[in-house]
Amino acid sequence: MSRSIIAIAGASASGKTLFAQTVYTELSQELEGRPLAVLEEDAYYRDQSHLEMSVREQTNYDHPKAFEHELLIEHILALKSGDDVEVPVYDFANHTRGSGIRLVQSADFVLVEGILLLSDPALRDLFDVRVFIDTPLDICLLRRIERDTQERGRSFESVAEQYTATVRPMYYEHIEPSKQHAHIVVTGGGRNRVAIDMVKEHIKSSLRQITI
């Protein structure tokens, strides 16, 4: 069976997760017996348990080298082959991988969301559909402050400092240029109903072709 891998890319806090989860939730309810799966690029931040906390805090988490894309590629290929994968669970408060894993079962369609999915040619070529969530950076910053302080145990000062030092520069160096590789550019963030329905219809259409 042919399996389809869909990338949901864009800046940090642009609405990628909301978009992917909305597509996943709605289609899971609408398509009986047709499983979907979701992978988060954030889960593939490199393990830093061998480093002191002070060193971990200095890592540029918006640079491609911060991610173990080799493992993500391995997992995507495994899912396309029909195998299940054990995905790392990242501990954002401690800036390293946790001890647990998340089992992701192979599915007809896999949604992968992350900031640098389209910047890595080897990774980019694995995606059958590439979506880029194009949200203004000032909105992304406000969302990031709210998310990181409430969900990841960060202080306002550390979020603001990181944004100025690495997040914004890396966006212009790596993320924004990758938009040119997208098949669909979505404005309005993760709640863009038209774009959500477009991706859902692509999946449904593909499933109809498989059935036929």
Tab-separated table of C-alpha atoms in Angstrom:
chain	number	residue	atom	x	y	z
A	1	MET	CA	0.000	0.000	0.000
A	2	SER	CA	1.256	3.460	-0.901
A	3	ARG	CA	1.608	5.690	2.147
A	4	SER	CA	1.669	9.489	1.982
A	5	ILE	CA	3.822	11.776	4.134
A	6	ILE	CA	2.674	15.381	4.570
A	7	ALA	CA	4.912	18.130	5.963
A	8	ILE	CA	3.481	21.039	7.980
A	9	ALA	CA	6.319	23.576	8.270
A	10	GLY	CA	6.687	27.200	9.383
A	11	ALA	CA	8.098	29.440	12.074
A	12	SER	CA	8.040	28.550	15.753
A	13	ALA	CA	4.537	29.179	17.160
A	14	SER	CA	3.124	29.841	13.681
A	15	GLY	CA	0.244	27.404	14.183
A	16	LYS	CA	1.806	24.235	12.731
A	17	THR	CA	0.772	21.989	15.621
A	18	LEU	CA	-2.788	23.328	15.662
A	19	PHE	CA	-3.079	22.814	11.903
A	20	ALA	CA	-1.723	19.261	12.026
A	21	GLN	CA	-3.813	18.294	15.056
A	22	THR	CA	-6.984	19.727	13.499
A	23	VAL	CA	-6.467	17.713	10.308
A	24	TYR	CA	-5.620	14.627	12.367
A	25	THR	CA	-8.586	14.923	14.747
A	26	GLU	CA	-11.191	15.663	12.102
A	27	LEU	CA	-10.048	12.959	9.699
A	28	SER	CA	-9.727	10.396	12.488
A	29	GLN	CA	-13.416	10.968	13.169
A	30	GLU	CA	-14.439	10.947	9.512
A	31	LEU	CA	-12.381	8.027	8.172
A	32	GLU	CA	-13.175	4.721	9.803
A	33	GLY	CA	-10.427	2.152	9.618
A	34	ARG	CA	-7.996	4.535	7.916
A	35	PRO	CA	-5.376	5.430	10.506
A	36	LEU	CA	-3.388	8.656	10.544
A	37	ALA	CA	-0.242	9.424	12.518
A	38	VAL	CA	1.556	12.587	13.596
A	39	LEU	CA	5.285	13.163	14.090
A	40	GLU	CA	6.718	16.310	15.702
A	41	GLU	CA	10.175	17.490	14.632
A	42	ASP	CA	10.623	18.849	18.184
A	43	ALA	CA	10.839	15.262	19.438
A	44	TYR	CA	14.058	14.863	17.460
A	45	TYR	CA	16.109	17.503	19.233
A	46	ARG	CA	19.439	15.875	19.997
A	47	ASP	CA	20.003	14.299	23.379
A	48	GLN	CA	22.048	16.594	25.645
A	49	SER	CA	22.029	14.620	28.863
A	50	HIS	CA	25.836	14.484	28.775
A	51	LEU	CA	26.057	18.284	28.976
A	52	GLU	CA	25.735	20.626	31.943
A	53	MET	CA	22.503	22.635	32.117
A	54	SER	CA	24.396	25.878	31.535
A	55	VAL	CA	25.702	24.464	28.251
A	56	ARG	CA	22.292	23.134	27.184
A	57	GLU	CA	20.798	26.573	27.692
A	58	GLN	CA	23.222	28.012	25.145
A	59	THR	CA	22.230	25.617	22.351
A	60	ASN	CA	20.804	27.229	19.230
A	61	TYR	CA	17.561	25.269	19.023
A	62	ASP	CA	16.536	26.901	15.746
A	63	HIS	CA	19.585	25.716	13.801
A	64	PRO	CA	19.421	22.495	11.730
A	65	LYS	CA	22.289	20.989	13.749
A	66	ALA	CA	20.089	20.984	16.869
A	67	PHE	CA	17.966	18.214	15.348
A	68	GLU	CA	18.756	14.566	14.751
A	69	HIS	CA	17.226	14.637	11.287
A	70	GLU	CA	18.962	11.352	10.501
A	71	LEU	CA	16.685	9.603	13.002
A	72	LEU	CA	13.600	11.449	11.744
A	73	ILE	CA	14.373	10.336	8.177
A	74	GLU	CA	14.876	6.768	9.413
A	75	HIS	CA	11.500	6.859	11.166
A	76	ILE	CA	9.661	8.336	8.172
A	77	LEU	CA	11.085	5.626	5.903
A	78	ALA	CA	10.084	2.968	8.437
A	79	LEU	CA	6.525	4.300	8.625
A	80	LYS	CA	6.304	4.349	4.816
A	81	SER	CA	7.413	0.714	4.826
A	82	GLY	CA	4.640	-0.224	7.247
A	83	ASP	CA	6.714	-0.452	10.424
A	84	ASP	CA	5.985	1.171	13.781
A	85	VAL	CA	8.559	3.515	15.328
A	86	GLU	CA	9.593	4.545	18.843
A	87	VAL	CA	9.766	8.335	18.933
A	88	PRO	CA	11.835	10.126	21.611
A	89	VAL	CA	10.046	12.309	24.160
A	90	TYR	CA	11.805	15.631	24.632
A	91	ASP	CA	11.990	17.370	28.014
A	92	PHE	CA	11.840	21.095	27.221
A	93	ALA	CA	12.309	22.177	30.819
A	94	ASN	CA	15.641	20.334	31.037
A	95	HIS	CA	16.676	20.822	27.402
A	96	THR	CA	17.288	17.150	26.671
A	97	ARG	CA	15.471	13.940	25.866
A	98	GLY	CA	13.434	12.294	28.552
A	99	SER	CA	13.619	8.620	29.456
A	100	GLY	CA	10.346	7.657	27.771
A	101	ILE	CA	9.367	6.964	24.178
A	102	ARG	CA	6.140	7.363	22.185
A	103	LEU	CA	5.072	4.497	19.953
A	104	VAL	CA	3.810	5.729	16.580
A	105	GLN	CA	2.106	3.109	14.476
A	106	SER	CA	2.371	3.034	10.705
A	107	ALA	CA	-0.569	4.693	8.976
A	108	ASP	CA	-1.935	5.424	5.526
A	109	PHE	CA	-1.037	9.084	6.069
A	110	VAL	CA	1.588	10.609	8.316
A	111	LEU	CA	1.560	14.316	9.213
A	112	VAL	CA	4.987	15.684	10.183
A	113	GLU	CA	5.175	19.174	11.699
A	114	GLY	CA	8.250	21.262	12.469
A	115	ILE	CA	10.199	24.423	11.760
A	116	LEU	CA	12.968	23.056	9.528
A	117	LEU	CA	11.311	20.248	7.587
A	118	LEU	CA	11.685	22.006	4.237
A	119	SER	CA	15.216	23.312	4.782
A	120	ASP	CA	16.891	19.898	4.687
A	121	PRO	CA	16.943	18.505	1.102
A	122	ALA	CA	17.204	14.875	2.225
A	123	LEU	CA	14.215	15.311	4.514
A	124	ARG	CA	12.258	17.532	2.130
A	125	ASP	CA	12.354	14.944	-0.636
A	126	LEU	CA	10.449	12.448	1.522
A	127	PHE	CA	7.285	14.540	1.630
A	128	ASP	CA	4.486	14.003	-0.857
A	129	VAL	CA	2.801	17.266	0.162
A	130	ARG	CA	4.590	20.259	1.690
A	131	VAL	CA	2.586	22.894	3.595
A	132	PHE	CA	4.122	26.092	4.976
A	133	ILE	CA	2.237	28.060	7.661
A	134	ASP	CA	3.140	31.702	6.939
A	135	THR	CA	2.360	33.697	10.108
A	136	PRO	CA	3.769	37.188	10.908
A	137	LEU	CA	6.689	36.993	13.342
A	138	ASP	CA	5.168	39.413	15.852
A	139	ILE	CA	2.210	37.075	16.265
A	140	CYS	CA	4.561	34.091	16.542
A	141	LEU	CA	6.507	35.849	19.295
A	142	LEU	CA	3.401	36.523	21.384
A	143	ARG	CA	2.287	32.921	21.011
A	144	ARG	CA	5.778	31.653	21.849
A	145	ILE	CA	5.931	33.699	25.049
A	146	GLU	CA	2.566	32.337	26.166
A	147	ARG	CA	3.419	28.740	25.269
A	148	ASP	CA	6.935	28.620	26.693
A	149	THR	CA	6.086	30.341	29.977
A	150	GLN	CA	2.918	28.329	30.603
A	151	GLU	CA	3.800	24.923	29.164
A	152	ARG	CA	7.603	24.687	29.216
A	153	GLY	CA	8.531	26.359	32.494
A	154	ARG	CA	10.445	29.216	30.869
A	155	SER	CA	10.741	32.791	32.124
A	156	PHE	CA	9.649	35.752	30.015
A	157	GLU	CA	13.207	37.076	30.021
A	158	SER	CA	14.711	33.812	28.715
A	159	VAL	CA	12.115	33.546	25.938
A	160	ALA	CA	12.680	37.141	24.828
A	161	GLU	CA	16.464	36.752	24.940
A	162	GLN	CA	16.367	33.529	22.923
A	163	TYR	CA	14.040	35.094	20.358
A	164	THR	CA	16.418	38.001	19.761
A	165	ALA	CA	19.597	35.904	19.777
A	166	THR	CA	18.588	32.891	17.698
A	167	VAL	CA	14.898	32.475	16.852
A	168	ARG	CA	14.485	35.555	14.675
A	169	PRO	CA	17.909	35.304	12.938
A	170	MET	CA	17.442	31.588	12.218
A	171	TYR	CA	13.984	32.245	10.819
A	172	TYR	CA	15.422	34.535	8.172
A	173	GLU	CA	18.429	32.287	7.519
A	174	HIS	CA	16.773	28.869	7.362
A	175	ILE	CA	12.988	28.843	7.753
A	176	GLU	CA	11.695	31.690	5.597
A	177	PRO	CA	13.831	30.664	2.561
A	178	SER	CA	12.421	27.127	2.786
A	179	LYS	CA	8.947	28.475	1.996
A	180	GLN	CA	9.841	28.348	-1.700
A	181	HIS	CA	9.769	24.543	-1.510
A	182	ALA	CA	6.166	24.386	-0.244
A	183	HIS	CA	3.307	23.177	-2.408
A	184	ILE	CA	0.822	25.125	-0.266
A	185	VAL	CA	1.514	28.373	1.617
A	186	VAL	CA	-1.060	29.012	4.329
A	187	THR	CA	-1.752	32.495	5.679
A	188	GLY	CA	-3.774	33.173	8.806
A	189	GLY	CA	-2.114	30.553	11.001
A	190	GLY	CA	-3.311	27.126	12.024
A	191	ARG	CA	-6.996	28.027	11.942
A	192	ASN	CA	-7.177	28.630	8.183
A	193	ARG	CA	-10.306	26.648	7.396
A	194	VAL	CA	-9.844	26.657	3.639
A	195	ALA	CA	-6.301	25.270	3.903
A	196	ILE	CA	-7.336	22.632	6.450
A	197	ASP	CA	-10.118	21.469	4.133
A	198	MET	CA	-7.706	21.409	1.165
A	199	VAL	CA	-5.329	19.060	2.982
A	200	LYS	CA	-8.215	16.910	4.187
A	201	GLU	CA	-9.633	16.673	0.670
A	202	HIS	CA	-6.228	15.675	-0.696
A	203	ILE	CA	-6.098	12.817	1.793
A	204	LYS	CA	-9.671	11.734	1.079
A	205	SER	CA	-9.057	11.880	-2.674
A	206	SER	CA	-5.920	9.782	-2.303
A	207	LEU	CA	-7.829	7.227	-0.250
A	208	ARG	CA	-10.545	7.022	-2.900
A	209	GLN	CA	-7.899	6.262	-5.522
A	210	ILE	CA	-6.398	3.562	-3.295
A	211	THR	CA	-9.853	2.005	-2.816
A	212	ILE	CA	-10.553	2.058	-6.534
